[in-house]
mmCIF file of C-alpha atoms in Angstrom:
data_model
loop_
_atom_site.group_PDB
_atom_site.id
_atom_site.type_symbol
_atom_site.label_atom_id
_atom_site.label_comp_id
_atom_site.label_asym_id
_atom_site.label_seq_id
_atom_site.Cartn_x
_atom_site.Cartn_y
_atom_site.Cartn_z
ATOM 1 C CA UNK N 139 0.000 0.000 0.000
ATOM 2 C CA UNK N 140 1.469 3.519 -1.291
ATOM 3 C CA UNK N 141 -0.097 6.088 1.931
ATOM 4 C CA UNK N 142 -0.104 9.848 1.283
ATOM 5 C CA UNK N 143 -0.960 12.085 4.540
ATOM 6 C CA UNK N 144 -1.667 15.505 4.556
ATOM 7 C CA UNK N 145 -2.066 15.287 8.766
ATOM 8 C CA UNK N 146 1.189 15.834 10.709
ATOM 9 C CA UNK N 147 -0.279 13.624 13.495
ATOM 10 C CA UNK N 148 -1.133 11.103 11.249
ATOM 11 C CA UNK N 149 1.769 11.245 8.970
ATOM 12 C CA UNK N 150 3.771 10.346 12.755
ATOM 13 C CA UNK N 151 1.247 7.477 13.710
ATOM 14 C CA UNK N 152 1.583 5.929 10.320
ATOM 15 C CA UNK N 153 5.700 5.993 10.310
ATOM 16 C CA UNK N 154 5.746 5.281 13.720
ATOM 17 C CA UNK N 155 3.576 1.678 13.413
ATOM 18 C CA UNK N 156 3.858 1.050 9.435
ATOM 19 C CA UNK N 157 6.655 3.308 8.228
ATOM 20 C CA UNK N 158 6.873 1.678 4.979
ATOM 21 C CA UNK N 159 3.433 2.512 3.568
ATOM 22 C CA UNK N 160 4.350 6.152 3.498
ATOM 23 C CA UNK N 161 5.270 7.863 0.473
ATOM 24 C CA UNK N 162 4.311 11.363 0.566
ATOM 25 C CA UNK N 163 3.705 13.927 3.690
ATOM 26 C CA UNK N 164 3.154 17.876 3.762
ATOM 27 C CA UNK N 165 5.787 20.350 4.227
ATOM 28 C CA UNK N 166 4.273 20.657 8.209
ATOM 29 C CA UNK N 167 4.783 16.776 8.707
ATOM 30 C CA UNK N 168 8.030 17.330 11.324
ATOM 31 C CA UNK N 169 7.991 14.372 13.312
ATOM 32 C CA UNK N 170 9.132 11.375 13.503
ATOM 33 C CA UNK N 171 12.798 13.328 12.387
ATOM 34 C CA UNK N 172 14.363 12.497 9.796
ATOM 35 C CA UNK N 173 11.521 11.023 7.799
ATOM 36 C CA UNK N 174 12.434 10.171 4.181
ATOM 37 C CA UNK N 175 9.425 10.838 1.752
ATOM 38 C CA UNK N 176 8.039 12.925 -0.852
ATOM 39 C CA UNK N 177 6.670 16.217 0.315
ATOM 40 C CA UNK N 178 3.407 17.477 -1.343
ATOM 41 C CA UNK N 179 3.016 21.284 0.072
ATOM 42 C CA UNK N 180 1.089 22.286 2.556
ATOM 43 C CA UNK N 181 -2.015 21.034 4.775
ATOM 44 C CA UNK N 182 -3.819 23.782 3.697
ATOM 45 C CA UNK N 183 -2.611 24.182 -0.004
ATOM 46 C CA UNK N 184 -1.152 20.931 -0.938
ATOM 47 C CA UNK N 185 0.265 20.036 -4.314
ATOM 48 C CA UNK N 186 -2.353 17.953 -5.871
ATOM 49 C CA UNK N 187 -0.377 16.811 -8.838
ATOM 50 C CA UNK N 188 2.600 15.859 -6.495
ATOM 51 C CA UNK N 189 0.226 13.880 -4.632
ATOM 52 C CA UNK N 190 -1.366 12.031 -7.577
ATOM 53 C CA UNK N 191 2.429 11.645 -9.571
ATOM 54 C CA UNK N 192 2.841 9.344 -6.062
ATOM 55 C CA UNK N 193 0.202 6.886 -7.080
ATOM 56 C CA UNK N 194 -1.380 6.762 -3.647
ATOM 57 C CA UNK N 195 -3.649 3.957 -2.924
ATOM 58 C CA UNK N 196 -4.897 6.581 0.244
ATOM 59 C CA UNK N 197 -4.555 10.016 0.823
ATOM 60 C CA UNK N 198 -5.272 10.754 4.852
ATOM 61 C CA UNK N 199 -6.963 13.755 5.647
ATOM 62 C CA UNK N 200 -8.753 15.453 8.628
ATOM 63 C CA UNK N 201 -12.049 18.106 8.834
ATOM 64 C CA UNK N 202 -9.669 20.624 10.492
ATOM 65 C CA UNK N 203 -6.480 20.414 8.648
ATOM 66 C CA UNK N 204 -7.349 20.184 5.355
ATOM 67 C CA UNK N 205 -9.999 21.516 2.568
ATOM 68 C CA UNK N 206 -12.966 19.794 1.433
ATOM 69 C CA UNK N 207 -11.923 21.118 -1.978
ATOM 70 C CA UNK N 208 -8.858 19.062 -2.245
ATOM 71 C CA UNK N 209 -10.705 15.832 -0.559
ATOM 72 C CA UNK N 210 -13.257 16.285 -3.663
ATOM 73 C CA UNK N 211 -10.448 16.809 -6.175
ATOM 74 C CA UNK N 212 -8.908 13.688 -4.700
ATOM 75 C CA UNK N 213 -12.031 11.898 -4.837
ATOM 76 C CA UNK N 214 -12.765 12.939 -8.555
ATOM 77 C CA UNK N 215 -9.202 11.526 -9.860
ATOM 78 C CA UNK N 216 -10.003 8.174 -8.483
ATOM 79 C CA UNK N 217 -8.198 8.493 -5.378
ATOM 80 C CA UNK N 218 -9.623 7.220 -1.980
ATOM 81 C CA UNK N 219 -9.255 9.339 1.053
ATOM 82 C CA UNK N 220 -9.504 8.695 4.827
ATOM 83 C CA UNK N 221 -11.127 11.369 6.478
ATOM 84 C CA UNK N 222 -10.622 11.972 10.517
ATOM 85 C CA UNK N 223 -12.172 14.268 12.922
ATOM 86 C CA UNK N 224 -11.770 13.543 16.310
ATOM 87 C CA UNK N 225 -13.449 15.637 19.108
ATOM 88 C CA UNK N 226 -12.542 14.266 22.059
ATOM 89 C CA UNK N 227 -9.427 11.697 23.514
ATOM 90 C CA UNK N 228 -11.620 8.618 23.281
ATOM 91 C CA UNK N 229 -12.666 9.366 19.691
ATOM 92 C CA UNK N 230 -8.765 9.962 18.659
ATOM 93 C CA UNK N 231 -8.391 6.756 20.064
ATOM 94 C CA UNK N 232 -10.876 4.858 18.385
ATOM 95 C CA UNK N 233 -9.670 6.470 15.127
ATOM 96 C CA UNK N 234 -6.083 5.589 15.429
ATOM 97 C CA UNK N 235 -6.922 2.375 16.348
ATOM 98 C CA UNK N 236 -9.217 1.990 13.378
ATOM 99 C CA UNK N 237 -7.170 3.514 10.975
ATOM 100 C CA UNK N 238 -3.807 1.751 11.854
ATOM 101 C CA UNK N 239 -6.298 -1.830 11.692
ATOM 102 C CA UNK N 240 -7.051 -0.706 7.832
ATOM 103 C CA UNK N 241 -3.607 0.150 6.959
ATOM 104 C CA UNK N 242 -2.550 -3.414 8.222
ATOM 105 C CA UNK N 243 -1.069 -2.836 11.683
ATOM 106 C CA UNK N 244 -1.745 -6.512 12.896
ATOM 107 C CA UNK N 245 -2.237 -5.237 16.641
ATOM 108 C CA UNK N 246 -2.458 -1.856 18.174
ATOM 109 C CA UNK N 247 0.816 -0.267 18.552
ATOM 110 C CA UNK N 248 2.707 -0.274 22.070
ATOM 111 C CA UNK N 249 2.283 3.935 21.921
ATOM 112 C CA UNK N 250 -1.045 3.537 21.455
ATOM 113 C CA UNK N 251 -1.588 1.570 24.249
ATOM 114 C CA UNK N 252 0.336 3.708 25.836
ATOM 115 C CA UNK N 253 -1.412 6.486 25.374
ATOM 116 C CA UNK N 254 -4.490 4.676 26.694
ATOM 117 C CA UNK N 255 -2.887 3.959 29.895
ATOM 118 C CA UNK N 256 -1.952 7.565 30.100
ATOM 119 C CA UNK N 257 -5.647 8.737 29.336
ATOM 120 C CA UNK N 258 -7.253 6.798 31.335
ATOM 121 C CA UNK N 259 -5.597 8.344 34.552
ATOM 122 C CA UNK N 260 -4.394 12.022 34.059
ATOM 123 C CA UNK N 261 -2.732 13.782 36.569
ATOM 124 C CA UNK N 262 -5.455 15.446 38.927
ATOM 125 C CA UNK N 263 -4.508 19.227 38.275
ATOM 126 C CA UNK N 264 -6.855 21.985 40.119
ATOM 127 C CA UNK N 265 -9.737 23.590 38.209
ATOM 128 C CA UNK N 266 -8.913 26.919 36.534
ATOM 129 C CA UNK N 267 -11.347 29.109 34.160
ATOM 130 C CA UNK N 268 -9.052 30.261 31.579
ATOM 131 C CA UNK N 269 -9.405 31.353 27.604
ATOM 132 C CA UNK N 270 -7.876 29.638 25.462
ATOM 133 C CA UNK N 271 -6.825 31.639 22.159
ATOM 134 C CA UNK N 272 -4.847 29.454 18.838
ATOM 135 C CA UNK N 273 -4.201 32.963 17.291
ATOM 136 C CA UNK N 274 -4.176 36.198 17.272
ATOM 137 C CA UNK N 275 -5.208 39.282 14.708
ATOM 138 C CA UNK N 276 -7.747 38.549 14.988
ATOM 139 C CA UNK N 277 -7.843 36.914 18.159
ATOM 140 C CA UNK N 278 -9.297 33.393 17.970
ATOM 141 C CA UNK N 279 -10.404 31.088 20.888
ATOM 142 C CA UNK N 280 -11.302 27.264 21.254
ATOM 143 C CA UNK N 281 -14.765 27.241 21.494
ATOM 144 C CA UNK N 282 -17.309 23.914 21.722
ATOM 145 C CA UNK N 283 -16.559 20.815 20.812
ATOM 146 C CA UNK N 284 -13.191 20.514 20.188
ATOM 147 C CA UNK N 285 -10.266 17.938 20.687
ATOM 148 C CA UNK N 286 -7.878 20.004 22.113
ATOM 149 C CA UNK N 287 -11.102 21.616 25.083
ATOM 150 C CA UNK N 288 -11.411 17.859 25.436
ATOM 151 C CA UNK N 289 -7.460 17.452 26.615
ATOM 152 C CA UNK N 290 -7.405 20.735 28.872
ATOM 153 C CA UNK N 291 -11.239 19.561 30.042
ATOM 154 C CA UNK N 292 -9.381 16.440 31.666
ATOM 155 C CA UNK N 293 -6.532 18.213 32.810
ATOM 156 C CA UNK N 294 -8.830 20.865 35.242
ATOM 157 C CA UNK N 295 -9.013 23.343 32.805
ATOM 158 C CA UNK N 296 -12.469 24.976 32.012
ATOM 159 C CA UNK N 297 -12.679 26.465 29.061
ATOM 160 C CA UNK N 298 -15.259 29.813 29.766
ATOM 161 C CA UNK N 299 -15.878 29.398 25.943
ATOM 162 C CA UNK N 300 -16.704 26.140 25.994
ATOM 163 C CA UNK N 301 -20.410 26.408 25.665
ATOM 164 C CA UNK N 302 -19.867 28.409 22.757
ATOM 165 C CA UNK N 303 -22.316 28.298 19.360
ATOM 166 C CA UNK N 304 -19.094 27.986 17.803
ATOM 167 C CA UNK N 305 -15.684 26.159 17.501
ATOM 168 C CA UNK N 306 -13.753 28.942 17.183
ATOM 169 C CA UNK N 307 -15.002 32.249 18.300
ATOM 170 C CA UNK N 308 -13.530 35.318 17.633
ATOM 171 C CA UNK N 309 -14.143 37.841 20.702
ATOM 172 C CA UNK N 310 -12.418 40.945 20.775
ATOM 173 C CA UNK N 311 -9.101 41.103 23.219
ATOM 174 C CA UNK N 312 -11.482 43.566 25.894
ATOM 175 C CA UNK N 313 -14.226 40.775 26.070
ATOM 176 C CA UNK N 314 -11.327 38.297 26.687
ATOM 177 C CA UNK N 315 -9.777 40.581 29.563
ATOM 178 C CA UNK N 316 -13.541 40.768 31.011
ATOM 179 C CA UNK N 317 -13.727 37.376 31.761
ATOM 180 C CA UNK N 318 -12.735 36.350 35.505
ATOM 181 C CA UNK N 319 -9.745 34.517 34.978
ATOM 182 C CA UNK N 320 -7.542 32.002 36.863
ATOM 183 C CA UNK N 321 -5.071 31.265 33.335
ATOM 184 C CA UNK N 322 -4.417 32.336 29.787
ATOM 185 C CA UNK N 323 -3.353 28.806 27.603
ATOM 186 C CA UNK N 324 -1.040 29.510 25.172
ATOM 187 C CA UNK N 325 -0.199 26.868 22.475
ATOM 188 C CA UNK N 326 2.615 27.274 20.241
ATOM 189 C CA UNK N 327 0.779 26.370 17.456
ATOM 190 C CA UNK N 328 -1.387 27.035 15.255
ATOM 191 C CA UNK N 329 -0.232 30.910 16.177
ATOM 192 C CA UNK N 330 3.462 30.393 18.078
ATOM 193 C CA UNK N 331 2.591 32.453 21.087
ATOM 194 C CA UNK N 332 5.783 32.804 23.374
ATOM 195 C CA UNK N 333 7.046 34.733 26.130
ATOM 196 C CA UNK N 334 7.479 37.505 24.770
ATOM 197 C CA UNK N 335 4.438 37.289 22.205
ATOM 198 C CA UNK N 336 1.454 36.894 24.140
ATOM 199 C CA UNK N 337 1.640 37.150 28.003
ATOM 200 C CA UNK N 338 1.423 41.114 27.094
ATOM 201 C CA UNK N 339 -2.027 41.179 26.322
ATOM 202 C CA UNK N 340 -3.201 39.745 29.850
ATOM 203 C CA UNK N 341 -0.775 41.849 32.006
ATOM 204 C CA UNK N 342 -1.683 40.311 36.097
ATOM 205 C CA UNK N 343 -3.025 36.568 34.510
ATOM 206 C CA UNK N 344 -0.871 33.995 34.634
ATOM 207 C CA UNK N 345 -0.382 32.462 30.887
ATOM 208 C CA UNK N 346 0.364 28.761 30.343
ATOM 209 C CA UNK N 347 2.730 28.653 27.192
ATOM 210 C CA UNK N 348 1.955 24.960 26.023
ATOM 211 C CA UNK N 349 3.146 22.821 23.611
ATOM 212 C CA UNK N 350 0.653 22.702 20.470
ATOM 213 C CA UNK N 351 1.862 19.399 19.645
ATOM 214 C CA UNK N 352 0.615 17.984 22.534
ATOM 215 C CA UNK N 353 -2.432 19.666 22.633
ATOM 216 C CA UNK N 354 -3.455 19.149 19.246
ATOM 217 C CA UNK N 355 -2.107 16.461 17.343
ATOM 218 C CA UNK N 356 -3.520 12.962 17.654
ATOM 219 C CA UNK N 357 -0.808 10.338 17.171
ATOM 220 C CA UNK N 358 2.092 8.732 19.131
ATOM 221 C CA UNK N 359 2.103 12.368 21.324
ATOM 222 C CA UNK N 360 -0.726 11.490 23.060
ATOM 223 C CA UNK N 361 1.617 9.139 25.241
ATOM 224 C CA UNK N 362 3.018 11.463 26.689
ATOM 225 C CA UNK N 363 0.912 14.571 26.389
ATOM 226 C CA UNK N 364 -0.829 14.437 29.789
ATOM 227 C CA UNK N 365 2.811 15.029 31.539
ATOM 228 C CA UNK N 366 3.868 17.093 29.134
ATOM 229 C CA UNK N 367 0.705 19.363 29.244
ATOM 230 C CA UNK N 368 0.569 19.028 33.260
ATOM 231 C CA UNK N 369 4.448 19.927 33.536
ATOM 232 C CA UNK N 370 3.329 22.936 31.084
ATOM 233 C CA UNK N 371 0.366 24.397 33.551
ATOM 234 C CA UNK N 372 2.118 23.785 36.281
ATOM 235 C CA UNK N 373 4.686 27.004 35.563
ATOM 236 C CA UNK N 374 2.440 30.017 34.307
ATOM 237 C CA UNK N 375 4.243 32.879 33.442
ATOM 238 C CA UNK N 376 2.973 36.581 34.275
ATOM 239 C CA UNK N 377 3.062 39.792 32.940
ATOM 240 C CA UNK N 378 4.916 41.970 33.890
ATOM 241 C CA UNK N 379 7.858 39.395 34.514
ATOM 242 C CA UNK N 380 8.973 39.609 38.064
#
């Protein structure tokens, strides 16, 4: 089987279990290091004719990360795709678990089952309200329903925009300030918000700078992602420093 992903999570889960089905990954795919294969552009924006020159007998491809135009374009040259979407830890899960079993992975791999273990037993944190932005100008928030609510949800963190109508809301930075706030999370990615690049706009609230990886991908991360997030919100930083 020829594979094609166009998911940096999945592009690690597939290398990691079946490395040899992989022929073609986006520009984004940075993990495992190192990996050897074609690269087809971006999530967003990928090179469709790079993609079909690879002969894929799949092309993975998630709700999020990728455009339903490309799926369709995909779809119309005779190409079968795998579409994810996973909105919570047990539904990543399931999907890896599912997805590995239909690219041939005989049993479920030991991360996975590591990652299960982990799951099933985070580290008991303290509740915090806190807002959660992924970018900024404009700023954007997680909202409802989301996988990466669903990981700070089990490690004590409570989302204020959780019961949002929508995924990603877009409130301006004086209705996020208005809140009553015990944390600002601040993933490195989509938007790499840092020390120095972030923190700012909350001056007094302490700001968790997390790693996005963690928080958002679904593959061989989610091992170790509880410890790694816990570690993470476990040393806020403030504005002003000192």
């Amino acid at each position: 089987m020829r594979v094609v992903s166009l998911v940096p999570s999945l592009t690690e889960a597939v290398a990691a279990t079946l490395p040899g089905l992989l022929v073609g990954a986006t520009d984004w795919c940075t993990h495992p290091a190192g990996l050897d294969v074609a690269r087809v552009g971006g999530s967003k924006y990928p090179d469709l004719d790079r993609v079909l020159a690879l002969r894929p007998d799949v092309v993975l491809l998630n709700v999020e990360e990728n455009r339903r135009a490309d799926a369709d374009a995909l779809t119309a040259a005779g190409v079968p795709v795998r579409i994810t979407y996973p909105r919570t830890v047990d539904a990543a899960l399931a999907e890896l678990a599912a997805l590995l079993a239909e690219l041939g992975a005989p049993t479920e791999p030991d991360w996975l089952l590591a990652a299960r273990r982990a799951w099933a037993e985070p580290p008991a944190l303290p509740a915090r309200r806190a807002v959660v932005p992924v970018w900024r100008k404009p700023w954007v928030v997680l909202g409802s329903d989301t996988f990466a609510g669903d990981v700070l949800r089990r490690l004590g963190v409570h989302n204020v925009y959780a019961g949002h109508a929508e995924r990603y809301p877009r409130p301006a930075l004086a209705e996020l300030r208005a809140h009553p706030l015990d944390l600002v999370v601040l993933p490195d990615e989509p938007y790499r918000f840092t020390e120095r690049d972030g923190p700012e706009a909350f001056p007094g609230v302490p700001c968790a700078l997390l790693s996005g990886r963690h928080l958002t991908w679904y593959g061989p991360s989610l091992a170790e992602a509880p410890a790694v997030l816990a570690g993470q919100l476990a040393r806020p930083v403030t504005y002003p420093p000192g």
